[in-house]
Amino acid sequence: MDVVPALAPRRKAIIDGMRAIAPLIVPGLPFGLVLGVLIADSNLVDNLAGWSSSWIIFAGSAQFAGILVLQAGGGLLLTVLTIIVVNARHVMYSAALAGRYAAAPRWFKIVGPYVLVDQAFAVADQLPPNTGLEYRMWHHLGAGFTAWTLWQSWVAIGIFAGASIPEEWSLDFAVPLLFLGLLVLVLRNRPAIVAGLVGGFVAVASNGFPSRLGLLIGGLAGMAAGGIAEWLEERRVTQ
């Protein structure tokens, strides 16, 4: 008899998480469509394998970067390094939220980070500090798996639609557009702005490098610049 009442707070937290992330995830869904088209057009793997890679990685920018490096003839090591650099921001997300989930059960510490994408972090970070752990956990899962479901659906649509898109409809413009959109999402403070501008400039300047090496170089430059900017800002505040 107590099962239904016990589930009610969880259900509310899940629904609240779904509602909170919807305005953030919907504008990014067309990029999932473009990623699906790119997977279908790359001929690197069959469509099902390409789609399943999206389940494993669940990081659109990293998938884009990895596909571009492979298409340009980059080896497996360079591809993995590029994906790690592009996804490095997720380490900062985890560190920023670690204290709020310190008492969470082990299963959540395994599942929760899997859906910690940019938008899910923004939603989790906006919850009041006094939010209860139970509510915070299910709110995050509601937000994260809503993003996951919508993203995978649009990637699948892009994969199946890719075969019907004429070759003369070049989608090269869509890749820089994706990264521009992601850049706008993370420009929330001075170190992030410095990292984005430096990383973007270096990536563009090194665009002619073989095997899309410019993506890796730009990512490393952005990380270094952002780290220095954050150190300088913390030093200025403490003085």
Coordinates of N, CA and C in Angstrom, one line a residue:
M1 N 0.8 -1.2 0.0 CA 0.0 0.0 0.0 C 0.8 1.3 0.0
D2 N 2.1 1.1 0.5 CA 2.9 2.3 0.6 C 3.8 2.5 -0.6
V3 N 3.7 1.6 -1.6 CA 4.6 1.7 -2.8 C 4.3 2.9 -3.6
V4 N 3.0 3.2 -3.9 CA 2.6 4.3 -4.7 C 2.9 5.6 -4.1
P5 N 2.6 5.9 -2.8 CA 3.0 7.1 -2.2 C 4.5 7.3 -2.2
A6 N 5.3 6.2 -2.1 CA 6.7 6.4 -2.1 C 7.3 6.8 -3.4
L7 N 6.6 6.4 -4.5 CA 7.0 6.7 -5.8 C 6.6 8.1 -6.3
A8 N 5.6 8.7 -5.6 CA 5.1 10.0 -6.0 C 6.2 11.1 -6.0
P9 N 7.1 11.2 -4.9 CA 8.1 12.2 -5.0 C 9.1 12.0 -6.1
R10 N 9.4 10.7 -6.4 CA 10.4 10.4 -7.5 C 9.8 10.8 -8.8
R11 N 8.5 10.5 -9.0 CA 7.8 10.9 -10.2 C 7.8 12.4 -10.4
K12 N 7.5 13.1 -9.4 CA 7.6 14.6 -9.5 C 8.9 15.1 -9.8
A13 N 10.0 14.5 -9.2 CA 11.3 15.0 -9.5 C 11.7 14.7 -11.0
I14 N 11.3 13.5 -11.5 CA 11.6 13.1 -12.8 C 10.9 14.1 -13.8
I15 N 9.6 14.3 -13.5 CA 8.9 15.2 -14.4 C 9.4 16.6 -14.4
D16 N 9.8 17.1 -13.2 CA 10.4 18.4 -13.1 C 11.7 18.5 -13.9
G17 N 12.5 17.4 -13.8 CA 13.8 17.4 -14.6 C 13.5 17.4 -16.1
M18 N 12.5 16.7 -16.5 CA 12.1 16.7 -17.9 C 11.7 18.1 -18.4
R19 N 10.9 18.7 -17.6 CA 10.5 20.1 -17.9 C 11.6 21.1 -17.9
A20 N 12.5 20.9 -17.0 CA 13.7 21.9 -16.9 C 14.6 21.8 -18.0
I21 N 14.8 20.6 -18.6 CA 15.8 20.4 -19.6 C 15.2 20.7 -21.0
A22 N 13.9 20.6 -21.2 CA 13.3 20.7 -22.5 C 13.7 22.0 -23.2
P23 N 13.6 23.2 -22.6 CA 14.0 24.4 -23.3 C 15.5 24.4 -23.8
L24 N 16.3 23.6 -23.1 CA 17.8 23.6 -23.4 C 18.1 22.6 -24.4
I25 N 17.4 21.4 -24.4 CA 17.8 20.3 -25.3 C 17.1 20.5 -26.7
V26 N 15.9 21.0 -26.8 CA 15.2 21.1 -28.1 C 16.0 21.9 -29.1
P27 N 16.6 23.1 -28.8 CA 17.3 23.8 -29.8 C 18.5 23.0 -30.4
G28 N 19.0 22.0 -29.6 CA 20.2 21.3 -30.1 C 19.8 20.0 -30.9
L29 N 18.6 19.7 -31.0 CA 18.2 18.5 -31.7 C 18.5 18.5 -33.2
P30 N 18.4 19.6 -33.9 CA 18.8 19.6 -35.3 C 20.2 19.1 -35.5
F31 N 21.1 19.4 -34.5 CA 22.5 18.9 -34.6 C 22.6 17.4 -34.5
G32 N 21.6 16.8 -33.8 CA 21.6 15.3 -33.8 C 21.2 14.8 -35.2
L33 N 20.3 15.5 -35.8 CA 19.9 15.2 -37.2 C 21.1 15.3 -38.1
V34 N 21.9 16.3 -38.0 CA 23.1 16.5 -38.8 C 24.1 15.4 -38.5
L35 N 24.3 15.1 -37.2 CA 25.2 14.0 -36.9 C 24.8 12.7 -37.5
G36 N 23.5 12.4 -37.5 CA 23.0 11.2 -38.2 C 23.3 11.2 -39.7
V37 N 23.1 12.3 -40.3 CA 23.4 12.4 -41.7 C 24.9 12.2 -42.0
L38 N 25.7 12.8 -41.1 CA 27.2 12.6 -41.2 C 27.6 11.2 -41.0
I39 N 27.0 10.5 -40.1 CA 27.3 9.0 -39.9 C 27.0 8.2 -41.1
A40 N 25.8 8.5 -41.7 CA 25.4 7.8 -42.9 C 26.2 8.1 -44.1
D41 N 26.7 9.3 -44.1 CA 27.5 9.7 -45.3 C 29.0 9.4 -45.2
S42 N 29.4 9.0 -44.0 CA 30.9 8.8 -43.7 C 31.4 7.5 -44.3
N43 N 30.5 6.5 -44.4 CA 30.9 5.1 -44.9 C 32.0 4.5 -44.0
L44 N 32.2 5.0 -42.8 CA 33.2 4.4 -41.9 C 32.7 3.1 -41.3
V45 N 31.4 3.0 -41.0 CA 30.8 1.8 -40.4 C 29.4 1.8 -41.0
D46 N 28.7 0.6 -40.7 CA 27.3 0.6 -41.2 C 26.5 1.4 -40.2
N47 N 25.3 1.7 -40.7 CA 24.4 2.7 -40.0 C 24.1 2.2 -38.5
L48 N 23.8 0.9 -38.3 CA 23.5 0.5 -37.0 C 24.7 0.7 -36.0
A49 N 25.9 0.3 -36.5 CA 27.1 0.5 -35.7 C 27.3 2.0 -35.4
G50 N 27.1 2.8 -36.4 CA 27.2 4.3 -36.2 C 26.2 4.8 -35.2
W51 N 25.0 4.3 -35.3 CA 24.0 4.8 -34.3 C 24.3 4.3 -32.9
S52 N 24.8 3.0 -32.8 CA 25.1 2.5 -31.5 C 26.3 3.2 -30.8
S53 N 27.2 3.8 -31.6 CA 28.3 4.6 -31.1 C 27.7 5.8 -30.4
S54 N 26.6 6.3 -30.8 CA 26.0 7.4 -30.1 C 25.4 7.1 -28.8
W55 N 25.0 5.8 -28.6 CA 24.6 5.4 -27.3 C 25.8 5.3 -26.3
I56 N 26.9 4.8 -26.8 CA 28.1 4.6 -26.0 C 28.7 5.9 -25.6
I57 N 28.9 6.8 -26.6 CA 29.6 8.1 -26.3 C 28.7 9.1 -25.7
F58 N 27.5 9.2 -26.3 CA 26.5 10.2 -25.9 C 27.1 11.6 -25.7
A59 N 27.8 12.1 -26.7 CA 28.5 13.4 -26.7 C 28.6 13.8 -28.1
G60 N 27.7 14.6 -28.6 CA 27.6 15.0 -30.0 C 28.9 15.6 -30.5
S61 N 29.4 16.5 -29.8 CA 30.6 17.2 -30.2 C 31.8 16.3 -30.4
A62 N 31.9 15.3 -29.4 CA 33.0 14.3 -29.5 C 32.8 13.4 -30.7
Q63 N 31.6 13.0 -31.0 CA 31.3 12.2 -32.1 C 31.6 12.9 -33.4
F64 N 31.2 14.1 -33.5 CA 31.6 14.9 -34.7 C 33.1 15.0 -34.9
A65 N 33.8 15.3 -33.9 CA 35.2 15.4 -34.0 C 35.9 14.1 -34.3
G66 N 35.4 13.0 -33.7 CA 36.0 11.7 -34.0 C 35.8 11.3 -35.5
I67 N 34.5 11.5 -36.0 CA 34.2 11.2 -37.4 C 35.1 12.0 -38.3
L68 N 35.2 13.3 -38.0 CA 36.0 14.1 -38.9 C 37.5 13.7 -39.0
V69 N 38.0 13.3 -37.8 CA 39.4 12.9 -37.8 C 39.6 11.6 -38.5
L70 N 38.7 10.6 -38.4 CA 38.7 9.4 -39.1 C 38.6 9.6 -40.6
Q71 N 37.7 10.5 -41.0 CA 37.5 10.7 -42.4 C 38.7 11.3 -43.0
A72 N 39.4 12.1 -42.2 CA 40.6 12.8 -42.7 C 41.9 11.9 -42.7
G73 N 41.7 10.6 -42.3 CA 42.8 9.7 -42.3 C 43.6 9.6 -41.0
G74 N 43.1 10.2 -40.0 CA 43.7 10.1 -38.7 C 43.6 8.7 -38.1
G75 N 44.6 8.3 -37.4 CA 44.6 7.0 -36.8 C 43.7 6.9 -35.6
L76 N 43.7 5.7 -35.0 CA 42.8 5.5 -33.8 C 43.3 6.3 -32.6
L77 N 44.6 6.4 -32.4 CA 45.1 7.1 -31.3 C 44.8 8.6 -31.4
L78 N 44.9 9.2 -32.5 CA 44.6 10.6 -32.7 C 43.1 10.8 -32.5
T79 N 42.3 9.9 -33.0 CA 40.9 10.0 -32.8 C 40.5 9.9 -31.3
V80 N 41.1 9.0 -30.6 CA 40.8 8.9 -29.2 C 41.2 10.1 -28.4
L81 N 42.4 10.6 -28.7 CA 42.9 11.8 -28.0 C 42.0 13.0 -28.3
T82 N 41.6 13.1 -29.5 CA 40.7 14.2 -29.9 C 39.4 14.2 -29.1
I83 N 38.8 13.0 -29.0 CA 37.5 12.8 -28.3 C 37.8 13.1 -26.8
I84 N 38.9 12.7 -26.2 CA 39.2 13.0 -24.8 C 39.3 14.5 -24.6
V85 N 40.0 15.2 -25.5 CA 40.1 16.6 -25.3 C 38.8 17.3 -25.4
V86 N 38.0 17.0 -26.4 CA 36.7 17.6 -26.6 C 35.8 17.3 -25.4
N87 N 35.9 16.2 -24.8 CA 35.0 15.8 -23.7 C 35.6 16.2 -22.3
A88 N 36.8 16.9 -22.3 CA 37.4 17.2 -21.0 C 36.6 18.0 -20.1
R89 N 35.7 18.8 -20.7 CA 34.8 19.7 -19.9 C 33.9 18.9 -18.9
H90 N 33.6 17.6 -19.3 CA 32.8 16.8 -18.5 C 33.4 16.4 -17.1
V91 N 34.8 16.4 -17.1 CA 35.5 16.2 -15.8 C 35.2 17.4 -14.9
M92 N 35.2 18.6 -15.5 CA 34.9 19.8 -14.7 C 33.5 19.8 -14.2
Y93 N 32.6 19.3 -15.0 CA 31.2 19.2 -14.6 C 31.0 18.2 -13.4
S94 N 31.7 17.1 -13.5 CA 31.6 16.1 -12.4 C 32.2 16.7 -11.1
A95 N 33.3 17.3 -11.3 CA 34.0 17.9 -10.1 C 33.1 19.0 -9.4
A96 N 32.4 19.8 -10.2 CA 31.5 20.8 -9.7 C 30.3 20.3 -9.0
L97 N 29.9 19.1 -9.4 CA 28.7 18.5 -8.7 C 29.0 17.4 -7.7
A98 N 30.2 17.1 -7.6 CA 30.6 15.9 -6.8 C 30.1 16.0 -5.3
G99 N 30.3 17.2 -4.7 CA 29.9 17.4 -3.4 C 28.4 17.2 -3.1
R100 N 27.6 17.5 -4.1 CA 26.1 17.5 -4.0 C 25.6 16.0 -4.0
Y101 N 26.5 15.1 -4.6 CA 26.0 13.7 -4.8 C 27.0 12.8 -4.0
A102 N 27.7 13.3 -3.0 CA 28.7 12.5 -2.3 C 28.0 11.4 -1.5
A103 N 26.8 11.6 -1.0 CA 26.1 10.5 -0.3 C 25.2 9.7 -1.2
A104 N 25.2 9.9 -2.5 CA 24.4 9.1 -3.4 C 24.8 7.6 -3.4
P105 N 23.9 6.7 -3.7 CA 24.2 5.3 -3.8 C 25.1 5.0 -5.0
R106 N 25.8 3.9 -4.9 CA 26.8 3.6 -6.0 C 26.2 3.5 -7.4
W107 N 25.0 2.9 -7.5 CA 24.3 2.8 -8.8 C 24.1 4.2 -9.4
F108 N 23.8 5.2 -8.6 CA 23.6 6.5 -9.2 C 25.0 7.1 -9.7
K109 N 26.0 6.8 -8.9 CA 27.3 7.4 -9.3 C 27.9 6.7 -10.6
I110 N 27.3 5.6 -11.0 CA 27.6 4.9 -12.3 C 26.7 5.5 -13.4
V111 N 25.4 5.5 -13.1 CA 24.4 5.9 -14.1 C 24.4 7.4 -14.3
G112 N 24.4 8.2 -13.3 CA 24.3 9.6 -13.3 C 25.3 10.3 -14.3
P113 N 26.6 10.0 -14.2 CA 27.6 10.7 -15.1 C 27.4 10.4 -16.5
Y114 N 26.7 9.2 -16.8 CA 26.5 8.8 -18.2 C 25.7 9.9 -19.0
V115 N 24.7 10.5 -18.3 CA 23.8 11.4 -18.9 C 24.2 12.9 -18.5
L116 N 25.4 13.1 -18.0 CA 25.8 14.4 -17.6 C 26.3 15.2 -18.8
V117 N 25.4 15.6 -19.7 CA 25.8 16.4 -20.9 C 25.7 17.8 -20.5
D118 N 26.0 18.7 -21.4 CA 26.1 20.2 -21.1 C 24.7 20.7 -20.5
Q119 N 23.6 20.3 -21.1 CA 22.3 20.8 -20.7 C 22.0 20.2 -19.3
A120 N 22.3 18.9 -19.1 CA 21.9 18.3 -17.9 C 22.7 18.9 -16.7
F121 N 24.0 19.3 -17.0 CA 24.8 20.0 -16.0 C 24.2 21.3 -15.6
A122 N 23.8 22.1 -16.7 CA 23.2 23.4 -16.4 C 21.9 23.3 -15.6
V123 N 21.1 22.2 -15.8 CA 19.9 22.0 -15.0 C 20.3 21.6 -13.6
A124 N 21.2 20.7 -13.4 CA 21.6 20.3 -12.1 C 22.2 21.4 -11.3
D125 N 23.0 22.2 -11.9 CA 23.7 23.3 -11.3 C 22.8 24.4 -10.8
Q126 N 21.6 24.5 -11.4 CA 20.6 25.6 -11.0 C 19.7 25.2 -9.9
L127 N 19.8 23.9 -9.4 CA 18.9 23.5 -8.3 C 19.5 24.2 -7.0
P128 N 18.6 24.7 -6.1 CA 19.0 25.3 -4.9 C 19.9 24.4 -4.1
P129 N 20.9 25.0 -3.3 CA 21.9 24.2 -2.6 C 21.2 23.3 -1.5
N130 N 20.0 23.7 -1.0 CA 19.4 22.9 0.0 C 18.4 21.8 -0.5
T131 N 18.5 21.6 -1.8 CA 17.7 20.5 -2.5 C 18.1 19.2 -1.9
G132 N 17.1 18.4 -1.5 CA 17.3 17.0 -1.0 C 18.0 16.1 -2.0
L133 N 18.8 15.2 -1.5 CA 19.5 14.3 -2.4 C 18.6 13.4 -3.2
E134 N 17.5 12.9 -2.6 CA 16.6 12.0 -3.4 C 16.0 12.8 -4.5
Y135 N 15.5 14.0 -4.3 CA 14.9 14.8 -5.3 C 16.0 15.1 -6.4
R136 N 17.2 15.5 -6.0 CA 18.2 15.9 -6.9 C 18.6 14.7 -7.8
M137 N 18.7 13.5 -7.3 CA 19.1 12.4 -8.1 C 18.1 12.1 -9.2
W138 N 16.8 12.0 -8.8 CA 15.8 11.7 -9.8 C 15.5 12.8 -10.8
H139 N 15.7 14.0 -10.3 CA 15.6 15.2 -11.2 C 16.6 15.1 -12.3
H140 N 17.9 14.8 -11.9 CA 18.9 14.7 -12.8 C 18.7 13.5 -13.8
L141 N 18.2 12.4 -13.3 CA 17.9 11.3 -14.2 C 16.8 11.6 -15.2
G142 N 15.8 12.3 -14.7 CA 14.7 12.7 -15.6 C 15.1 13.6 -16.7
A143 N 16.0 14.6 -16.3 CA 16.6 15.5 -17.3 C 17.5 14.8 -18.3
G144 N 18.4 14.0 -17.7 CA 19.4 13.4 -18.5 C 18.9 12.4 -19.5
F145 N 18.0 11.5 -19.1 CA 17.4 10.5 -20.0 C 16.4 11.1 -21.0
T146 N 15.8 12.2 -20.6 CA 15.0 12.9 -21.6 C 15.9 13.4 -22.8
A147 N 17.0 14.0 -22.4 CA 18.0 14.4 -23.4 C 18.5 13.3 -24.2
W148 N 18.8 12.1 -23.6 CA 19.3 10.9 -24.2 C 18.3 10.4 -25.3
T149 N 17.1 10.3 -24.8 CA 16.0 9.7 -25.7 C 15.8 10.6 -26.9
L150 N 15.7 11.9 -26.7 CA 15.4 12.8 -27.9 C 16.6 12.8 -28.8
W151 N 17.8 12.9 -28.2 CA 19.1 12.9 -29.1 C 19.2 11.7 -29.9
Q152 N 19.0 10.5 -29.3 CA 19.2 9.3 -30.1 C 18.1 9.2 -31.2
S153 N 16.9 9.7 -30.9 CA 15.8 9.6 -31.9 C 16.2 10.5 -33.1
W154 N 16.7 11.7 -32.9 CA 17.1 12.6 -34.0 C 18.3 12.1 -34.7
V155 N 19.2 11.5 -34.0 CA 20.4 10.9 -34.7 C 19.9 9.8 -35.7
A156 N 19.0 9.0 -35.2 CA 18.4 7.9 -36.0 C 17.7 8.4 -37.2
I157 N 16.9 9.5 -37.0 CA 16.2 10.1 -38.2 C 17.2 10.6 -39.2
G158 N 18.3 11.2 -38.7 CA 19.4 11.7 -39.6 C 20.0 10.6 -40.4
I159 N 20.3 9.5 -39.7 CA 20.9 8.3 -40.4 C 20.0 7.8 -41.5
F160 N 18.7 7.6 -41.2 CA 17.8 7.1 -42.3 C 17.5 8.1 -43.3
A161 N 17.6 9.4 -43.0 CA 17.3 10.5 -44.0 C 18.6 10.7 -44.8
G162 N 19.8 10.4 -44.3 CA 21.0 10.7 -45.0 C 21.1 10.0 -46.4
A163 N 20.5 8.8 -46.5 CA 20.6 8.1 -47.8 C 19.8 8.8 -48.9
S164 N 18.8 9.6 -48.5 CA 17.9 10.3 -49.4 C 18.3 11.7 -49.8
I165 N 19.4 12.2 -49.1 CA 19.9 13.5 -49.4 C 20.8 13.5 -50.5
P166 N 20.6 14.3 -51.6 CA 21.4 14.3 -52.8 C 22.9 14.8 -52.4
E167 N 23.8 14.2 -53.1 CA 25.2 14.5 -52.8 C 25.6 16.0 -53.0
E168 N 24.8 16.7 -53.9 CA 25.1 18.1 -54.2 C 24.7 19.0 -53.0
W169 N 23.9 18.4 -52.1 CA 23.5 19.2 -50.9 C 24.6 19.1 -49.9
S170 N 25.7 19.8 -50.0 CA 26.8 19.7 -49.1 C 26.4 20.1 -47.7
L171 N 26.8 19.3 -46.8 CA 26.5 19.6 -45.4 C 27.7 20.1 -44.6
D172 N 28.8 20.4 -45.3 CA 30.0 20.8 -44.7 C 29.8 22.0 -43.7
F173 N 28.9 22.9 -44.1 CA 28.6 24.1 -43.2 C 28.1 23.7 -41.9
A174 N 27.4 22.5 -41.8 CA 26.7 22.2 -40.5 C 27.7 21.8 -39.4
V175 N 28.9 21.3 -39.7 CA 29.8 21.0 -38.7 C 30.3 22.2 -37.9
P176 N 30.8 23.2 -38.6 CA 31.2 24.4 -37.8 C 30.0 25.1 -37.1
L177 N 28.8 25.0 -37.7 CA 27.6 25.5 -37.1 C 27.4 24.8 -35.8
L178 N 27.6 23.5 -35.7 CA 27.4 22.7 -34.5 C 28.3 23.2 -33.4
F179 N 29.6 23.3 -33.8 CA 30.6 23.7 -32.8 C 30.3 25.2 -32.3
L180 N 29.8 26.0 -33.2 CA 29.5 27.4 -32.8 C 28.4 27.4 -31.8
G181 N 27.4 26.5 -32.0 CA 26.3 26.4 -31.1 C 26.7 25.9 -29.7
L182 N 27.6 24.9 -29.7 CA 28.1 24.4 -28.5 C 28.9 25.5 -27.8
L183 N 29.7 26.3 -28.5 CA 30.5 27.3 -27.9 C 29.6 28.3 -27.2
V184 N 28.5 28.7 -27.8 CA 27.6 29.7 -27.2 C 27.1 29.1 -25.9
L185 N 26.8 27.8 -25.8 CA 26.3 27.2 -24.6 C 27.2 27.3 -23.4
V186 N 28.5 27.2 -23.7 CA 29.5 27.2 -22.6 C 30.1 28.5 -22.2
L187 N 29.8 29.6 -23.0 CA 30.4 30.9 -22.7 C 29.6 31.6 -21.6
R188 N 29.8 31.1 -20.3 CA 29.0 31.6 -19.2 C 29.8 32.4 -18.2
N189 N 31.2 32.4 -18.4 CA 32.0 33.3 -17.5 C 33.3 33.6 -18.2
R190 N 34.1 34.4 -17.6 CA 35.3 34.9 -18.3 C 36.3 33.8 -18.7
P191 N 36.6 32.8 -17.8 CA 37.5 31.8 -18.3 C 37.0 31.0 -19.4
A192 N 35.7 30.7 -19.4 CA 35.0 30.0 -20.5 C 35.1 30.8 -21.8
I193 N 34.9 32.1 -21.7 CA 35.0 32.9 -22.9 C 36.4 32.9 -23.5
V194 N 37.4 33.0 -22.6 CA 38.8 33.0 -23.0 C 39.1 31.6 -23.7
A195 N 38.7 30.5 -23.0 CA 38.9 29.2 -23.6 C 38.3 29.0 -24.9
G196 N 37.0 29.5 -25.1 CA 36.3 29.4 -26.3 C 37.0 30.2 -27.4
L197 N 37.3 31.4 -27.1 CA 37.9 32.3 -28.2 C 39.3 31.8 -28.6
V198 N 40.1 31.4 -27.6 CA 41.5 30.9 -28.0 C 41.4 29.6 -28.7
G199 N 40.6 28.7 -28.2 CA 40.5 27.4 -28.8 C 39.9 27.5 -30.2
G200 N 38.9 28.3 -30.4 CA 38.3 28.5 -31.7 C 39.3 29.1 -32.7
F201 N 40.0 30.2 -32.2 CA 41.0 30.8 -33.1 C 42.1 29.9 -33.5
V202 N 42.6 29.1 -32.6 CA 43.7 28.2 -32.9 C 43.2 27.1 -33.8
A203 N 42.0 26.6 -33.6 CA 41.5 25.5 -34.4 C 41.3 26.0 -35.9
V204 N 40.8 27.3 -36.0 CA 40.6 27.8 -37.4 C 42.0 28.0 -38.0
A205 N 43.0 28.6 -37.2 CA 44.3 28.8 -37.8 C 45.0 27.6 -38.2
S206 N 44.7 26.5 -37.5 CA 45.4 25.2 -37.9 C 44.5 24.3 -38.7
N207 N 43.5 24.8 -39.3 CA 42.6 24.0 -40.1 C 43.2 23.2 -41.2
G208 N 44.3 23.7 -41.7 CA 44.9 23.0 -42.8 C 45.8 21.8 -42.4
F209 N 46.0 21.6 -41.1 CA 46.8 20.5 -40.7 C 46.2 19.2 -41.1
P210 N 47.1 18.2 -41.3 CA 46.6 16.9 -41.7 C 45.8 16.2 -40.6
S211 N 44.9 15.3 -41.1 CA 44.1 14.4 -40.1 C 43.3 15.2 -39.2
R212 N 42.9 16.4 -39.6 CA 42.1 17.3 -38.7 C 42.7 17.5 -37.4
L213 N 44.1 17.6 -37.4 CA 44.8 17.8 -36.1 C 44.5 19.1 -35.5
G214 N 44.0 20.1 -36.3 CA 43.6 21.4 -35.8 C 42.6 21.3 -34.6
L215 N 41.7 20.3 -34.7 CA 40.7 20.2 -33.7 C 41.3 19.8 -32.3
L216 N 42.3 18.9 -32.4 CA 43.0 18.5 -31.1 C 43.8 19.7 -30.6
I217 N 44.6 20.4 -31.5 CA 45.4 21.5 -31.1 C 44.5 22.6 -30.5
G218 N 43.4 22.9 -31.2 CA 42.5 24.0 -30.7 C 42.0 23.6 -29.3
G219 N 41.6 22.4 -29.2 CA 41.0 22.0 -27.9 C 42.1 22.1 -26.7
L220 N 43.3 21.7 -27.0 CA 44.4 21.8 -26.0 C 44.7 23.2 -25.7
A221 N 44.7 24.1 -26.7 CA 45.0 25.5 -26.5 C 43.9 26.2 -25.7
G222 N 42.6 25.8 -26.0 CA 41.5 26.3 -25.3 C 41.5 25.9 -23.8
M223 N 41.8 24.7 -23.5 CA 41.9 24.2 -22.2 C 43.0 24.9 -21.4
A224 N 44.2 25.1 -22.0 CA 45.3 25.8 -21.4 C 44.9 27.3 -21.1
A225 N 44.3 27.9 -22.1 CA 44.0 29.3 -21.9 C 42.9 29.5 -20.9
G226 N 41.9 28.6 -20.9 CA 40.9 28.7 -19.8 C 41.4 28.4 -18.4
G227 N 42.3 27.5 -18.3 CA 42.9 27.2 -17.0 C 43.7 28.4 -16.5
I228 N 44.5 29.0 -17.4 CA 45.3 30.2 -17.0 C 44.3 31.4 -16.6
A229 N 43.3 31.6 -17.4 CA 42.3 32.6 -17.1 C 41.6 32.4 -15.7
E230 N 41.3 31.2 -15.4 CA 40.6 30.9 -14.2 C 41.6 31.1 -13.0
W231 N 42.9 30.7 -13.2 CA 43.9 30.9 -12.1 C 44.1 32.4 -11.9
L232 N 44.1 33.2 -12.9 CA 44.3 34.6 -12.8 C 43.1 35.3 -12.1
E233 N 41.9 34.8 -12.4 CA 40.7 35.3 -11.8 C 40.7 35.0 -10.3
E234 N 41.0 33.8 -10.0 CA 41.0 33.4 -8.6 C 42.1 34.2 -7.8
R235 N 43.2 34.4 -8.4 CA 44.2 35.2 -7.8 C 43.8 36.6 -7.5
R236 N 43.1 37.2 -8.5 CA 42.6 38.5 -8.4 C 41.6 38.7 -7.3
V237 N 40.7 37.7 -7.1 CA 39.7 37.7 -6.1 C 40.3 37.6 -4.7
T238 N 41.3 36.8 -4.5 CA 41.9 36.5 -3.2 C 42.8 37.7 -2.8
Q239 N 43.2 38.5 -3.7 CA 44.1 39.6 -3.3 C 43.4 40.8 -2.8

